[in-house]
PDB file of C-alpha atoms in Angstrom:
ATOM      1  CA  UNK A   1      88.328  89.739 105.816  1.00 80.00           C
ATOM      2  CA  UNK A   2      91.659  88.978 107.554  1.00 87.00           C
ATOM      3  CA  UNK A   3      94.513  91.429 107.078  1.00 86.00           C
ATOM      4  CA  UNK A   4      97.897  89.724 106.777  1.00 88.00           C
ATOM      5  CA  UNK A   5     100.660  91.413 108.766  1.00 85.00           C
ATOM      6  CA  UNK A   6     104.057  91.504 107.103  1.00 86.00           C
ATOM      7  CA  UNK A   7     107.303  93.190 107.969  1.00 84.00           C
ATOM      8  CA  UNK A   8     110.826  93.648 106.713  1.00 87.00           C
ATOM      9  CA  UNK A   9     113.751  92.132 108.620  1.00 86.00           C
ATOM     10  CA  UNK A  10     117.367  93.065 107.922  1.00 87.00           C
ATOM     11  CA  UNK A  11     119.403  91.658 110.789  1.00 84.00           C
ATOM     12  CA  UNK A  12     123.019  92.177 109.715  1.00 83.00           C
ATOM     13  CA  UNK A  13     122.117  91.882 106.022  1.00 85.00           C
ATOM     14  CA  UNK A  14     121.908  94.603 103.356  1.00 89.00           C
ATOM     15  CA  UNK A  15     118.708  93.280 101.791  1.00 89.00           C
ATOM     16  CA  UNK A  16     115.550  92.843 103.837  1.00 89.00           C
ATOM     17  CA  UNK A  17     113.619  89.596 104.109  1.00 87.00           C
ATOM     18  CA  UNK A  18     109.832  89.863 104.083  1.00 87.00           C
ATOM     19  CA  UNK A  19     108.313  87.983 106.996  1.00 86.00           C
ATOM     20  CA  UNK A  20     104.735  87.236 107.984  1.00 85.00           C
ATOM     21  CA  UNK A  21     103.826  88.221 111.545  1.00 84.00           C
ATOM     22  CA  UNK A  22     100.246  86.959 111.786  1.00 87.00           C
ATOM     23  CA  UNK A  23      97.001  88.653 110.881  1.00 89.00           C
ATOM     24  CA  UNK A  24      94.284  90.963 112.130  1.00 87.00           C
ATOM     25  CA  UNK A  25      90.615  90.102 112.043  1.00 89.00           C
ATOM     26  CA  UNK A  26      87.407  91.635 113.295  1.00 87.00           C
ATOM     27  CA  UNK A  27      84.685  89.660 115.029  1.00 89.00           C
ATOM     28  CA  UNK A  28      80.931  90.129 114.515  1.00 90.00           C
ATOM     29  CA  UNK A  29      80.881  92.784 117.251  1.00 89.00           C
ATOM     30  CA  UNK A  30      83.649  94.805 115.573  1.00 82.00           C
ATOM     31  CA  UNK A  31      86.350  93.865 118.084  1.00 85.00           C
ATOM     32  CA  UNK A  32      89.921  93.626 116.808  1.00 83.00           C
ATOM     33  CA  UNK A  33      91.463  90.141 117.004  1.00 86.00           C
ATOM     34  CA  UNK A  34      95.178  89.497 116.554  1.00 86.00           C
ATOM     35  CA  UNK A  35      96.186  86.018 115.357  1.00 87.00           C
ATOM     36  CA  UNK A  36      99.868  85.245 115.849  1.00 85.00           C
ATOM     37  CA  UNK A  37     102.227  83.639 113.362  1.00 84.00           C
ATOM     38  CA  UNK A  38     102.608  79.963 112.494  1.00 84.00           C
ATOM     39  CA  UNK A  39     105.754  79.271 114.521  1.00 84.00           C
ATOM     40  CA  UNK A  40     108.166  79.578 111.609  1.00 83.00           C
ATOM     41  CA  UNK A  41     111.779  80.606 112.236  1.00 82.00           C
ATOM     42  CA  UNK A  42     115.038  80.881 110.342  1.00 82.00           C
ATOM     43  CA  UNK A  43     118.503  82.400 110.214  1.00 83.00           C
ATOM     44  CA  UNK A  44     119.151  85.127 107.627  1.00 82.00           C
ATOM     45  CA  UNK A  45     122.945  85.175 108.040  1.00 79.00           C
ATOM     46  CA  UNK A  46     125.206  84.966 104.978  1.00 72.00           C
ATOM     47  CA  UNK A  47     126.741  81.647 103.939  1.00 66.00           C
ATOM     48  CA  UNK A  48     129.983  82.407 105.804  1.00 64.00           C
ATOM     49  CA  UNK A  49     127.931  82.746 109.014  1.00 59.00           C
ATOM     50  CA  UNK A  50     125.591  79.729 108.912  1.00 62.00           C
ATOM     51  CA  UNK A  51     124.324  80.266 112.463  1.00 69.00           C
ATOM     52  CA  UNK A  52     123.218  83.533 114.057  1.00 67.00           C
ATOM     53  CA  UNK A  53     125.212  85.294 116.748  1.00 68.00           C
ATOM     54  CA  UNK A  54     123.309  84.791 120.001  1.00 72.00           C
ATOM     55  CA  UNK A  55     123.253  88.068 121.971  1.00 73.00           C
ATOM     56  CA  UNK A  56     121.086  86.883 124.855  1.00 72.00           C
ATOM     57  CA  UNK A  57     118.453  84.283 125.607  1.00 71.00           C
ATOM     58  CA  UNK A  58     115.925  86.681 124.075  1.00 69.00           C
ATOM     59  CA  UNK A  59     117.642  88.112 121.003  1.00 72.00           C
ATOM     60  CA  UNK A  60     119.849  87.376 118.029  1.00 79.00           C
ATOM     61  CA  UNK A  61     120.790  89.741 115.211  1.00 81.00           C
ATOM     62  CA  UNK A  62     120.112  87.311 112.340  1.00 83.00           C
ATOM     63  CA  UNK A  63     117.358  85.096 113.743  1.00 83.00           C
ATOM     64  CA  UNK A  64     113.728  85.706 112.851  1.00 83.00           C
ATOM     65  CA  UNK A  65     110.545  84.046 113.973  1.00 81.00           C
ATOM     66  CA  UNK A  66     106.857  84.821 113.862  1.00 80.00           C
ATOM     67  CA  UNK A  67     105.860  83.846 117.399  1.00 75.00           C
ATOM     68  CA  UNK A  68     105.182  87.394 118.591  1.00 65.00           C
ATOM     69  CA  UNK A  69     107.976  87.804 121.095  1.00 61.00           C
ATOM     70  CA  UNK A  70     109.303  91.177 119.981  1.00 59.00           C
ATOM     71  CA  UNK A  71     108.328  94.747 119.346  1.00 63.00           C
ATOM     72  CA  UNK A  72     105.747  95.641 116.725  1.00 58.00           C
ATOM     73  CA  UNK A  73     104.614  99.116 115.668  1.00 63.00           C
ATOM     74  CA  UNK A  74     101.013  99.248 114.489  1.00 63.00           C
ATOM     75  CA  UNK A  75      98.938 102.004 112.971  1.00 70.00           C
ATOM     76  CA  UNK A  76      95.186 101.387 112.674  1.00 68.00           C
ATOM     77  CA  UNK A  77      93.171 103.605 110.352  1.00 73.00           C
ATOM     78  CA  UNK A  78      89.407 103.501 110.618  1.00 72.00           C
ATOM     79  CA  UNK A  79      87.236 104.746 107.802  1.00 73.00           C
ATOM     80  CA  UNK A  80      83.717 106.041 108.312  1.00 65.00           C
ATOM     81  CA  UNK A  81      82.035 103.355 106.245  1.00 58.00           C
ATOM     82  CA  UNK A  82      80.118 100.557 107.930  1.00 53.00           C
ATOM     83  CA  UNK A  83      81.047  97.013 106.793  1.00 55.00           C
TER      84      UNK A  83
END
């Protein structure tokens, strides 16, 4: 069964936006497979800032996407039960 990966993104905002980052799966041999996002992106800036501030060619405070080009912290817990 695939496990959907979600995260919280704040940017410069007070309230977080929930974003999907892809999913984890396991193949028939038990190997972990990461499936990236769907290529969705958007700006989370307030109405008075309709476009995000571009910091560099790689980063912007209020721009989010799900194409796996940033840092992700992952914790994998394995139980002792066979599938």
